[in-house]
């Protein structure tokens, strides 16, 4: 059919439908829940519809790739899904005003014990846009150097108390994602995006401080 959107129109854009009411339902340590009344179309008119929104500070993830095209993954217990998951390093946007790439540098150091010389923006995602306002920026980190544990001022406790690190060849990591062996959102999206970006030598990646849009 002609007259509708085409491939060139496929670009997410900000939009805000009218909200006639907001109610705070829950406030937790990391996230809260807000109930909005949103004006939505129905037939020839509109109606106010309740929508619960998980209010989240956002996060960053790091797809670390070494000189042998291996991906750094670490294992962490995730209570909500009752799994030990292989994940990419990640962290909450919990310091007001902190540049996202600086947060990513800190999380890579604290969780995995590495620094990187080269940072690029790999991909931006809304991991659960039907219920949460969380947004995640995943960075590609290269030029990696391991940092001695004595130089890292961070205590790993609770879920982070025992996080073994494994280097997985990128091609094998892709296979594991497609085989359903790796489930973590940041890891799966980051692995597939890095594999796609490698096709042109990572030339299409955005700079580390690119706006999120």
mmCIF file with all atom_site columns, C-alpha atoms in Angstrom:
data_model
loop_
_atom_site.group_PDB
_atom_site.id
_atom_site.type_symbol
_atom_site.label_atom_id
_atom_site.label_alt_id
_atom_site.label_comp_id
_atom_site.label_asym_id
_atom_site.label_entity_id
_atom_site.label_seq_id
_atom_site.pdbx_PDB_ins_code
_atom_site.Cartn_x
_atom_site.Cartn_y
_atom_site.Cartn_z
_atom_site.occupancy
_atom_site.B_iso_or_equiv
_atom_site.pdbx_formal_charge
_atom_site.auth_seq_id
_atom_site.auth_comp_id
_atom_site.auth_asym_id
_atom_site.auth_atom_id
_atom_site.pdbx_PDB_model_num
ATOM 1   C CA . UNK A 1 1   ? 0.000   0.000   0.000  1.00 0.00 ? 1   UNK A CA 1
ATOM 2   C CA . UNK A 1 2   ? 1.217   3.500   -0.794 1.00 0.00 ? 2   UNK A CA 1
ATOM 3   C CA . UNK A 1 3   ? 0.966   6.536   1.421  1.00 0.00 ? 3   UNK A CA 1
ATOM 4   C CA . UNK A 1 4   ? 2.027   4.797   4.638  1.00 0.00 ? 4   UNK A CA 1
ATOM 5   C CA . UNK A 1 5   ? 5.372   4.844   6.429  1.00 0.00 ? 5   UNK A CA 1
ATOM 6   C CA . UNK A 1 6   ? 8.383   3.489   4.592  1.00 0.00 ? 6   UNK A CA 1
ATOM 7   C CA . UNK A 1 7   ? 11.815  2.286   5.700  1.00 0.00 ? 7   UNK A CA 1
ATOM 8   C CA . UNK A 1 8   ? 13.130  5.848   5.903  1.00 0.00 ? 8   UNK A CA 1
ATOM 9   C CA . UNK A 1 9   ? 10.442  6.653   8.481  1.00 0.00 ? 9   UNK A CA 1
ATOM 10  C CA . UNK A 1 10  ? 11.601  3.966   10.913 1.00 0.00 ? 10  UNK A CA 1
ATOM 11  C CA . UNK A 1 11  ? 13.084  6.201   13.587 1.00 0.00 ? 11  UNK A CA 1
ATOM 12  C CA . UNK A 1 12  ? 11.818  6.405   17.156 1.00 0.00 ? 12  UNK A CA 1
ATOM 13  C CA . UNK A 1 13  ? 10.682  9.858   18.187 1.00 0.00 ? 13  UNK A CA 1
ATOM 14  C CA . UNK A 1 14  ? 9.606   11.452  21.480 1.00 0.00 ? 14  UNK A CA 1
ATOM 15  C CA . UNK A 1 15  ? 5.832   11.621  22.018 1.00 0.00 ? 15  UNK A CA 1
ATOM 16  C CA . UNK A 1 16  ? 3.762   12.438  25.076 1.00 0.00 ? 16  UNK A CA 1
ATOM 17  C CA . UNK A 1 17  ? 0.031   11.784  25.166 1.00 0.00 ? 17  UNK A CA 1
ATOM 18  C CA . UNK A 1 18  ? -2.042  13.874  27.548 1.00 0.00 ? 18  UNK A CA 1
ATOM 19  C CA . UNK A 1 19  ? -1.927  12.721  31.166 1.00 0.00 ? 19  UNK A CA 1
ATOM 20  C CA . UNK A 1 20  ? -4.846  13.841  33.315 1.00 0.00 ? 20  UNK A CA 1
ATOM 21  C CA . UNK A 1 21  ? -3.782  12.218  36.572 1.00 0.00 ? 21  UNK A CA 1
ATOM 22  C CA . UNK A 1 22  ? -0.718  10.824  38.343 1.00 0.00 ? 22  UNK A CA 1
ATOM 23  C CA . UNK A 1 23  ? -0.547  8.779   41.532 1.00 0.00 ? 23  UNK A CA 1
ATOM 24  C CA . UNK A 1 24  ? 2.527   7.410   43.313 1.00 0.00 ? 24  UNK A CA 1
ATOM 25  C CA . UNK A 1 25  ? 1.747   3.781   44.083 1.00 0.00 ? 25  UNK A CA 1
ATOM 26  C CA . UNK A 1 26  ? 5.100   2.583   45.434 1.00 0.00 ? 26  UNK A CA 1
ATOM 27  C CA . UNK A 1 27  ? 8.508   4.003   46.231 1.00 0.00 ? 27  UNK A CA 1
ATOM 28  C CA . UNK A 1 28  ? 11.372  1.544   46.612 1.00 0.00 ? 28  UNK A CA 1
ATOM 29  C CA . UNK A 1 29  ? 15.135  1.573   47.016 1.00 0.00 ? 29  UNK A CA 1
ATOM 30  C CA . UNK A 1 30  ? 15.865  1.456   43.281 1.00 0.00 ? 30  UNK A CA 1
ATOM 31  C CA . UNK A 1 31  ? 12.567  2.011   41.477 1.00 0.00 ? 31  UNK A CA 1
ATOM 32  C CA . UNK A 1 32  ? 9.058   3.289   42.077 1.00 0.00 ? 32  UNK A CA 1
ATOM 33  C CA . UNK A 1 33  ? 5.639   2.755   40.527 1.00 0.00 ? 33  UNK A CA 1
ATOM 34  C CA . UNK A 1 34  ? 3.446   5.602   39.242 1.00 0.00 ? 34  UNK A CA 1
ATOM 35  C CA . UNK A 1 35  ? -0.111  5.225   37.980 1.00 0.00 ? 35  UNK A CA 1
ATOM 36  C CA . UNK A 1 36  ? -0.961  7.590   35.116 1.00 0.00 ? 36  UNK A CA 1
ATOM 37  C CA . UNK A 1 37  ? -4.345  8.312   33.583 1.00 0.00 ? 37  UNK A CA 1
ATOM 38  C CA . UNK A 1 38  ? -3.600  8.701   29.882 1.00 0.00 ? 38  UNK A CA 1
ATOM 39  C CA . UNK A 1 39  ? -5.978  10.068  27.266 1.00 0.00 ? 39  UNK A CA 1
ATOM 40  C CA . UNK A 1 40  ? -6.183  7.438   24.506 1.00 0.00 ? 40  UNK A CA 1
ATOM 41  C CA . UNK A 1 41  ? -8.270  6.992   21.357 1.00 0.00 ? 41  UNK A CA 1
ATOM 42  C CA . UNK A 1 42  ? -11.393 4.873   21.418 1.00 0.00 ? 42  UNK A CA 1
ATOM 43  C CA . UNK A 1 43  ? -13.722 4.727   18.453 1.00 0.00 ? 43  UNK A CA 1
ATOM 44  C CA . UNK A 1 44  ? -14.640 8.263   17.426 1.00 0.00 ? 44  UNK A CA 1
ATOM 45  C CA . UNK A 1 45  ? -13.505 9.753   20.724 1.00 0.00 ? 45  UNK A CA 1
ATOM 46  C CA . UNK A 1 46  ? -11.076 9.279   23.587 1.00 0.00 ? 46  UNK A CA 1
ATOM 47  C CA . UNK A 1 47  ? -11.032 7.892   27.117 1.00 0.00 ? 47  UNK A CA 1
ATOM 48  C CA . UNK A 1 48  ? -8.770  8.067   30.148 1.00 0.00 ? 48  UNK A CA 1
ATOM 49  C CA . UNK A 1 49  ? -6.915  4.798   30.649 1.00 0.00 ? 49  UNK A CA 1
ATOM 50  C CA . UNK A 1 50  ? -4.837  3.763   33.675 1.00 0.00 ? 50  UNK A CA 1
ATOM 51  C CA . UNK A 1 51  ? -1.242  2.813   32.995 1.00 0.00 ? 51  UNK A CA 1
ATOM 52  C CA . UNK A 1 52  ? 1.242   1.751   35.680 1.00 0.00 ? 52  UNK A CA 1
ATOM 53  C CA . UNK A 1 53  ? 4.786   2.990   35.063 1.00 0.00 ? 53  UNK A CA 1
ATOM 54  C CA . UNK A 1 54  ? 7.889   1.613   36.762 1.00 0.00 ? 54  UNK A CA 1
ATOM 55  C CA . UNK A 1 55  ? 9.999   4.702   37.393 1.00 0.00 ? 55  UNK A CA 1
ATOM 56  C CA . UNK A 1 56  ? 13.658  3.743   37.012 1.00 0.00 ? 56  UNK A CA 1
ATOM 57  C CA . UNK A 1 57  ? 16.849  5.844   37.128 1.00 0.00 ? 57  UNK A CA 1
ATOM 58  C CA . UNK A 1 58  ? 18.290  4.118   34.062 1.00 0.00 ? 58  UNK A CA 1
ATOM 59  C CA . UNK A 1 59  ? 21.515  2.196   33.642 1.00 0.00 ? 59  UNK A CA 1
ATOM 60  C CA . UNK A 1 60  ? 24.532  1.572   31.458 1.00 0.00 ? 60  UNK A CA 1
ATOM 61  C CA . UNK A 1 61  ? 26.110  -1.604  30.159 1.00 0.00 ? 61  UNK A CA 1
ATOM 62  C CA . UNK A 1 62  ? 29.570  -2.408  28.845 1.00 0.00 ? 62  UNK A CA 1
ATOM 63  C CA . UNK A 1 63  ? 30.398  -4.847  26.064 1.00 0.00 ? 63  UNK A CA 1
ATOM 64  C CA . UNK A 1 64  ? 34.141  -5.308  26.607 1.00 0.00 ? 64  UNK A CA 1
ATOM 65  C CA . UNK A 1 65  ? 35.976  -6.751  23.610 1.00 0.00 ? 65  UNK A CA 1
ATOM 66  C CA . UNK A 1 66  ? 39.659  -7.694  23.794 1.00 0.00 ? 66  UNK A CA 1
ATOM 67  C CA . UNK A 1 67  ? 42.297  -7.849  21.064 1.00 0.00 ? 67  UNK A CA 1
ATOM 68  C CA . UNK A 1 68  ? 41.363  -11.472 20.329 1.00 0.00 ? 68  UNK A CA 1
ATOM 69  C CA . UNK A 1 69  ? 37.690  -10.560 19.695 1.00 0.00 ? 69  UNK A CA 1
ATOM 70  C CA . UNK A 1 70  ? 36.617  -12.118 22.969 1.00 0.00 ? 70  UNK A CA 1
ATOM 71  C CA . UNK A 1 71  ? 33.726  -10.781 25.050 1.00 0.00 ? 71  UNK A CA 1
ATOM 72  C CA . UNK A 1 72  ? 33.980  -10.341 28.805 1.00 0.00 ? 72  UNK A CA 1
ATOM 73  C CA . UNK A 1 73  ? 31.066  -11.939 30.684 1.00 0.00 ? 73  UNK A CA 1
ATOM 74  C CA . UNK A 1 74  ? 30.565  -12.320 34.405 1.00 0.00 ? 74  UNK A CA 1
ATOM 75  C CA . UNK A 1 75  ? 28.129  -14.502 36.333 1.00 0.00 ? 75  UNK A CA 1
ATOM 76  C CA . UNK A 1 76  ? 25.680  -13.013 38.824 1.00 0.00 ? 76  UNK A CA 1
ATOM 77  C CA . UNK A 1 77  ? 22.678  -14.294 40.783 1.00 0.00 ? 77  UNK A CA 1
ATOM 78  C CA . UNK A 1 78  ? 19.396  -12.582 39.860 1.00 0.00 ? 78  UNK A CA 1
ATOM 79  C CA . UNK A 1 79  ? 16.693  -13.242 42.425 1.00 0.00 ? 79  UNK A CA 1
ATOM 80  C CA . UNK A 1 80  ? 13.604  -12.094 40.440 1.00 0.00 ? 80  UNK A CA 1
ATOM 81  C CA . UNK A 1 81  ? 14.202  -14.729 37.741 1.00 0.00 ? 81  UNK A CA 1
ATOM 82  C CA . UNK A 1 82  ? 15.933  -17.269 40.052 1.00 0.00 ? 82  UNK A CA 1
ATOM 83  C CA . UNK A 1 83  ? 18.900  -17.719 37.723 1.00 0.00 ? 83  UNK A CA 1
ATOM 84  C CA . UNK A 1 84  ? 22.648  -17.443 37.715 1.00 0.00 ? 84  UNK A CA 1
ATOM 85  C CA . UNK A 1 85  ? 23.048  -15.303 34.607 1.00 0.00 ? 85  UNK A CA 1
ATOM 86  C CA . UNK A 1 86  ? 26.075  -14.596 32.448 1.00 0.00 ? 86  UNK A CA 1
ATOM 87  C CA . UNK A 1 87  ? 26.025  -10.843 32.023 1.00 0.00 ? 87  UNK A CA 1
ATOM 88  C CA . UNK A 1 88  ? 27.972  -7.906  30.678 1.00 0.00 ? 88  UNK A CA 1
ATOM 89  C CA . UNK A 1 89  ? 29.164  -5.422  33.322 1.00 0.00 ? 89  UNK A CA 1
ATOM 90  C CA . UNK A 1 90  ? 26.473  -2.849  34.068 1.00 0.00 ? 90  UNK A CA 1
ATOM 91  C CA . UNK A 1 91  ? 25.330  -0.351  36.654 1.00 0.00 ? 91  UNK A CA 1
ATOM 92  C CA . UNK A 1 92  ? 22.607  2.066   37.691 1.00 0.00 ? 92  UNK A CA 1
ATOM 93  C CA . UNK A 1 93  ? 22.690  5.774   36.920 1.00 0.00 ? 93  UNK A CA 1
ATOM 94  C CA . UNK A 1 94  ? 22.846  6.511   40.625 1.00 0.00 ? 94  UNK A CA 1
ATOM 95  C CA . UNK A 1 95  ? 25.161  9.565   40.699 1.00 0.00 ? 95  UNK A CA 1
ATOM 96  C CA . UNK A 1 96  ? 23.421  12.770  39.627 1.00 0.00 ? 96  UNK A CA 1
ATOM 97  C CA . UNK A 1 97  ? 25.158  14.510  36.741 1.00 0.00 ? 97  UNK A CA 1
ATOM 98  C CA . UNK A 1 98  ? 27.749  11.777  36.171 1.00 0.00 ? 98  UNK A CA 1
ATOM 99  C CA . UNK A 1 99  ? 28.517  11.406  32.432 1.00 0.00 ? 99  UNK A CA 1
ATOM 100 C CA . UNK A 1 100 ? 27.347  8.015   31.244 1.00 0.00 ? 100 UNK A CA 1
ATOM 101 C CA . UNK A 1 101 ? 30.737  6.967   29.894 1.00 0.00 ? 101 UNK A CA 1
ATOM 102 C CA . UNK A 1 102 ? 32.334  7.797   33.254 1.00 0.00 ? 102 UNK A CA 1
ATOM 103 C CA . UNK A 1 103 ? 29.762  5.596   34.969 1.00 0.00 ? 103 UNK A CA 1
ATOM 104 C CA . UNK A 1 104 ? 30.597  2.854   32.481 1.00 0.00 ? 104 UNK A CA 1
ATOM 105 C CA . UNK A 1 105 ? 34.319  3.224   33.211 1.00 0.00 ? 105 UNK A CA 1
ATOM 106 C CA . UNK A 1 106 ? 33.616  2.902   36.936 1.00 0.00 ? 106 UNK A CA 1
ATOM 107 C CA . UNK A 1 107 ? 31.412  -0.161  36.536 1.00 0.00 ? 107 UNK A CA 1
ATOM 108 C CA . UNK A 1 108 ? 33.908  -1.953  34.280 1.00 0.00 ? 108 UNK A CA 1
ATOM 109 C CA . UNK A 1 109 ? 36.617  -1.357  36.868 1.00 0.00 ? 109 UNK A CA 1
ATOM 110 C CA . UNK A 1 110 ? 34.552  -2.274  39.925 1.00 0.00 ? 110 UNK A CA 1
ATOM 111 C CA . UNK A 1 111 ? 32.754  -5.311  38.525 1.00 0.00 ? 111 UNK A CA 1
ATOM 112 C CA . UNK A 1 112 ? 35.366  -6.801  36.218 1.00 0.00 ? 112 UNK A CA 1
ATOM 113 C CA . UNK A 1 113 ? 38.682  -5.207  37.172 1.00 0.00 ? 113 UNK A CA 1
ATOM 114 C CA . UNK A 1 114 ? 39.520  -3.677  33.780 1.00 0.00 ? 114 UNK A CA 1
ATOM 115 C CA . UNK A 1 115 ? 40.142  -0.279  32.227 1.00 0.00 ? 115 UNK A CA 1
ATOM 116 C CA . UNK A 1 116 ? 39.664  0.531   28.536 1.00 0.00 ? 116 UNK A CA 1
ATOM 117 C CA . UNK A 1 117 ? 41.502  2.928   26.229 1.00 0.00 ? 117 UNK A CA 1
ATOM 118 C CA . UNK A 1 118 ? 38.755  3.087   23.577 1.00 0.00 ? 118 UNK A CA 1
ATOM 119 C CA . UNK A 1 119 ? 35.078  3.745   24.231 1.00 0.00 ? 119 UNK A CA 1
ATOM 120 C CA . UNK A 1 120 ? 32.237  3.992   21.701 1.00 0.00 ? 120 UNK A CA 1
ATOM 121 C CA . UNK A 1 121 ? 28.462  4.115   21.979 1.00 0.00 ? 121 UNK A CA 1
ATOM 122 C CA . UNK A 1 122 ? 27.224  0.721   20.820 1.00 0.00 ? 122 UNK A CA 1
ATOM 123 C CA . UNK A 1 123 ? 23.431  0.847   21.197 1.00 0.00 ? 123 UNK A CA 1
ATOM 124 C CA . UNK A 1 124 ? 20.618  2.521   23.183 1.00 0.00 ? 124 UNK A CA 1
ATOM 125 C CA . UNK A 1 125 ? 17.572  0.531   24.331 1.00 0.00 ? 125 UNK A CA 1
ATOM 126 C CA . UNK A 1 126 ? 14.387  0.783   26.371 1.00 0.00 ? 126 UNK A CA 1
ATOM 127 C CA . UNK A 1 127 ? 14.480  -2.742  27.888 1.00 0.00 ? 127 UNK A CA 1
ATOM 128 C CA . UNK A 1 128 ? 10.824  -2.880  28.949 1.00 0.00 ? 128 UNK A CA 1
ATOM 129 C CA . UNK A 1 129 ? 9.026   0.052   27.334 1.00 0.00 ? 129 UNK A CA 1
ATOM 130 C CA . UNK A 1 130 ? 5.558   -1.371  27.985 1.00 0.00 ? 130 UNK A CA 1
ATOM 131 C CA . UNK A 1 131 ? 5.928   -0.918  31.718 1.00 0.00 ? 131 UNK A CA 1
ATOM 132 C CA . UNK A 1 132 ? 9.076   1.054   32.591 1.00 0.00 ? 132 UNK A CA 1
ATOM 133 C CA . UNK A 1 133 ? 10.778  4.323   31.642 1.00 0.00 ? 133 UNK A CA 1
ATOM 134 C CA . UNK A 1 134 ? 14.215  2.726   32.106 1.00 0.00 ? 134 UNK A CA 1
ATOM 135 C CA . UNK A 1 135 ? 16.712  3.459   29.367 1.00 0.00 ? 135 UNK A CA 1
ATOM 136 C CA . UNK A 1 136 ? 20.048  1.731   28.900 1.00 0.00 ? 136 UNK A CA 1
ATOM 137 C CA . UNK A 1 137 ? 23.082  2.849   26.957 1.00 0.00 ? 137 UNK A CA 1
ATOM 138 C CA . UNK A 1 138 ? 25.468  0.031   26.066 1.00 0.00 ? 138 UNK A CA 1
ATOM 139 C CA . UNK A 1 139 ? 29.066  1.012   25.369 1.00 0.00 ? 139 UNK A CA 1
ATOM 140 C CA . UNK A 1 140 ? 31.736  -0.880  23.455 1.00 0.00 ? 140 UNK A CA 1
ATOM 141 C CA . UNK A 1 141 ? 34.996  -0.911  25.417 1.00 0.00 ? 141 UNK A CA 1
ATOM 142 C CA . UNK A 1 142 ? 38.281  -1.863  23.744 1.00 0.00 ? 142 UNK A CA 1
ATOM 143 C CA . UNK A 1 143 ? 41.988  -1.555  24.490 1.00 0.00 ? 143 UNK A CA 1
ATOM 144 C CA . UNK A 1 144 ? 41.575  -3.344  27.811 1.00 0.00 ? 144 UNK A CA 1
ATOM 145 C CA . UNK A 1 145 ? 44.035  -3.476  30.688 1.00 0.00 ? 145 UNK A CA 1
ATOM 146 C CA . UNK A 1 146 ? 43.545  -5.582  33.795 1.00 0.00 ? 146 UNK A CA 1
ATOM 147 C CA . UNK A 1 147 ? 43.873  -3.657  37.064 1.00 0.00 ? 147 UNK A CA 1
ATOM 148 C CA . UNK A 1 148 ? 45.352  -5.340  40.163 1.00 0.00 ? 148 UNK A CA 1
ATOM 149 C CA . UNK A 1 149 ? 42.711  -6.007  42.815 1.00 0.00 ? 149 UNK A CA 1
ATOM 150 C CA . UNK A 1 150 ? 44.701  -4.013  45.376 1.00 0.00 ? 150 UNK A CA 1
ATOM 151 C CA . UNK A 1 151 ? 44.174  -0.876  43.278 1.00 0.00 ? 151 UNK A CA 1
ATOM 152 C CA . UNK A 1 152 ? 40.363  -1.197  43.158 1.00 0.00 ? 152 UNK A CA 1
ATOM 153 C CA . UNK A 1 153 ? 38.592  0.603   45.992 1.00 0.00 ? 153 UNK A CA 1
ATOM 154 C CA . UNK A 1 154 ? 35.338  -1.347  45.879 1.00 0.00 ? 154 UNK A CA 1
ATOM 155 C CA . UNK A 1 155 ? 33.905  -4.099  48.080 1.00 0.00 ? 155 UNK A CA 1
ATOM 156 C CA . UNK A 1 156 ? 31.840  -6.738  46.272 1.00 0.00 ? 156 UNK A CA 1
ATOM 157 C CA . UNK A 1 157 ? 28.965  -7.874  48.502 1.00 0.00 ? 157 UNK A CA 1
ATOM 158 C CA . UNK A 1 158 ? 25.559  -9.573  48.166 1.00 0.00 ? 158 UNK A CA 1
ATOM 159 C CA . UNK A 1 159 ? 24.872  -10.509 44.501 1.00 0.00 ? 159 UNK A CA 1
ATOM 160 C CA . UNK A 1 160 ? 28.309  -9.179  43.544 1.00 0.00 ? 160 UNK A CA 1
ATOM 161 C CA . UNK A 1 161 ? 30.218  -11.205 46.143 1.00 0.00 ? 161 UNK A CA 1
ATOM 162 C CA . UNK A 1 162 ? 31.172  -13.991 43.721 1.00 0.00 ? 162 UNK A CA 1
ATOM 163 C CA . UNK A 1 163 ? 31.204  -12.988 40.067 1.00 0.00 ? 163 UNK A CA 1
ATOM 164 C CA . UNK A 1 164 ? 33.602  -15.124 38.011 1.00 0.00 ? 164 UNK A CA 1
ATOM 165 C CA . UNK A 1 165 ? 34.797  -13.549 34.764 1.00 0.00 ? 165 UNK A CA 1
ATOM 166 C CA . UNK A 1 166 ? 35.044  -15.524 31.524 1.00 0.00 ? 166 UNK A CA 1
ATOM 167 C CA . UNK A 1 167 ? 36.276  -14.434 28.083 1.00 0.00 ? 167 UNK A CA 1
ATOM 168 C CA . UNK A 1 168 ? 34.121  -15.836 25.271 1.00 0.00 ? 168 UNK A CA 1
ATOM 169 C CA . UNK A 1 169 ? 34.984  -15.539 21.544 1.00 0.00 ? 169 UNK A CA 1
ATOM 170 C CA . UNK A 1 170 ? 32.488  -13.182 19.934 1.00 0.00 ? 170 UNK A CA 1
ATOM 171 C CA . UNK A 1 171 ? 31.296  -15.775 17.410 1.00 0.00 ? 171 UNK A CA 1
ATOM 172 C CA . UNK A 1 172 ? 30.706  -18.276 20.219 1.00 0.00 ? 172 UNK A CA 1
ATOM 173 C CA . UNK A 1 173 ? 28.901  -15.623 22.266 1.00 0.00 ? 173 UNK A CA 1
ATOM 174 C CA . UNK A 1 174 ? 26.542  -15.018 19.328 1.00 0.00 ? 174 UNK A CA 1
ATOM 175 C CA . UNK A 1 175 ? 25.885  -18.756 19.100 1.00 0.00 ? 175 UNK A CA 1
ATOM 176 C CA . UNK A 1 176 ? 25.101  -18.882 22.824 1.00 0.00 ? 176 UNK A CA 1
ATOM 177 C CA . UNK A 1 177 ? 22.628  -16.011 22.521 1.00 0.00 ? 177 UNK A CA 1
ATOM 178 C CA . UNK A 1 178 ? 20.798  -17.622 19.590 1.00 0.00 ? 178 UNK A CA 1
ATOM 179 C CA . UNK A 1 179 ? 20.828  -21.001 21.340 1.00 0.00 ? 179 UNK A CA 1
ATOM 180 C CA . UNK A 1 180 ? 19.112  -19.541 24.405 1.00 0.00 ? 180 UNK A CA 1
ATOM 181 C CA . UNK A 1 181 ? 22.142  -20.125 26.639 1.00 0.00 ? 181 UNK A CA 1
ATOM 182 C CA . UNK A 1 182 ? 22.574  -16.416 27.521 1.00 0.00 ? 182 UNK A CA 1
ATOM 183 C CA . UNK A 1 183 ? 19.501  -14.403 28.556 1.00 0.00 ? 183 UNK A CA 1
ATOM 184 C CA . UNK A 1 184 ? 20.675  -11.119 30.094 1.00 0.00 ? 184 UNK A CA 1
ATOM 185 C CA . UNK A 1 185 ? 19.326  -8.219  28.020 1.00 0.00 ? 185 UNK A CA 1
ATOM 186 C CA . UNK A 1 186 ? 22.486  -6.092  28.049 1.00 0.00 ? 186 UNK A CA 1
ATOM 187 C CA . UNK A 1 187 ? 24.670  -9.085  27.206 1.00 0.00 ? 187 UNK A CA 1
ATOM 188 C CA . UNK A 1 188 ? 22.464  -10.367 24.382 1.00 0.00 ? 188 UNK A CA 1
ATOM 189 C CA . UNK A 1 189 ? 21.873  -6.967  22.775 1.00 0.00 ? 189 UNK A CA 1
ATOM 190 C CA . UNK A 1 190 ? 25.509  -5.969  23.229 1.00 0.00 ? 190 UNK A CA 1
ATOM 191 C CA . UNK A 1 191 ? 26.867  -9.208  21.768 1.00 0.00 ? 191 UNK A CA 1
ATOM 192 C CA . UNK A 1 192 ? 24.637  -9.085  18.686 1.00 0.00 ? 192 UNK A CA 1
ATOM 193 C CA . UNK A 1 193 ? 25.259  -5.357  18.163 1.00 0.00 ? 193 UNK A CA 1
ATOM 194 C CA . UNK A 1 194 ? 29.029  -5.775  18.459 1.00 0.00 ? 194 UNK A CA 1
ATOM 195 C CA . UNK A 1 195 ? 28.949  -8.651  15.997 1.00 0.00 ? 195 UNK A CA 1
ATOM 196 C CA . UNK A 1 196 ? 26.985  -6.528  13.515 1.00 0.00 ? 196 UNK A CA 1
ATOM 197 C CA . UNK A 1 197 ? 29.178  -3.457  14.053 1.00 0.00 ? 197 UNK A CA 1
ATOM 198 C CA . UNK A 1 198 ? 32.355  -5.449  13.431 1.00 0.00 ? 198 UNK A CA 1
ATOM 199 C CA . UNK A 1 199 ? 31.296  -5.996  9.800  1.00 0.00 ? 199 UNK A CA 1
ATOM 200 C CA . UNK A 1 200 ? 32.491  -2.493  8.854  1.00 0.00 ? 200 UNK A CA 1
ATOM 201 C CA . UNK A 1 201 ? 35.298  -2.331  11.381 1.00 0.00 ? 201 UNK A CA 1
ATOM 202 C CA . UNK A 1 202 ? 33.069  -0.527  13.921 1.00 0.00 ? 202 UNK A CA 1
ATOM 203 C CA . UNK A 1 203 ? 33.070  2.514   11.636 1.00 0.00 ? 203 UNK A CA 1
ATOM 204 C CA . UNK A 1 204 ? 29.364  3.174   12.092 1.00 0.00 ? 204 UNK A CA 1
ATOM 205 C CA . UNK A 1 205 ? 29.429  3.558   15.857 1.00 0.00 ? 205 UNK A CA 1
ATOM 206 C CA . UNK A 1 206 ? 28.561  6.846   17.521 1.00 0.00 ? 206 UNK A CA 1
ATOM 207 C CA . UNK A 1 207 ? 31.029  8.700   19.756 1.00 0.00 ? 207 UNK A CA 1
ATOM 208 C CA . UNK A 1 208 ? 31.078  7.945   23.452 1.00 0.00 ? 208 UNK A CA 1
ATOM 209 C CA . UNK A 1 209 ? 29.244  11.172  24.337 1.00 0.00 ? 209 UNK A CA 1
ATOM 210 C CA . UNK A 1 210 ? 26.575  10.975  21.628 1.00 0.00 ? 210 UNK A CA 1
ATOM 211 C CA . UNK A 1 211 ? 23.189  12.312  22.801 1.00 0.00 ? 211 UNK A CA 1
ATOM 212 C CA . UNK A 1 212 ? 20.634  9.677   23.700 1.00 0.00 ? 212 UNK A CA 1
ATOM 213 C CA . UNK A 1 213 ? 17.853  11.430  21.771 1.00 0.00 ? 213 UNK A CA 1
#
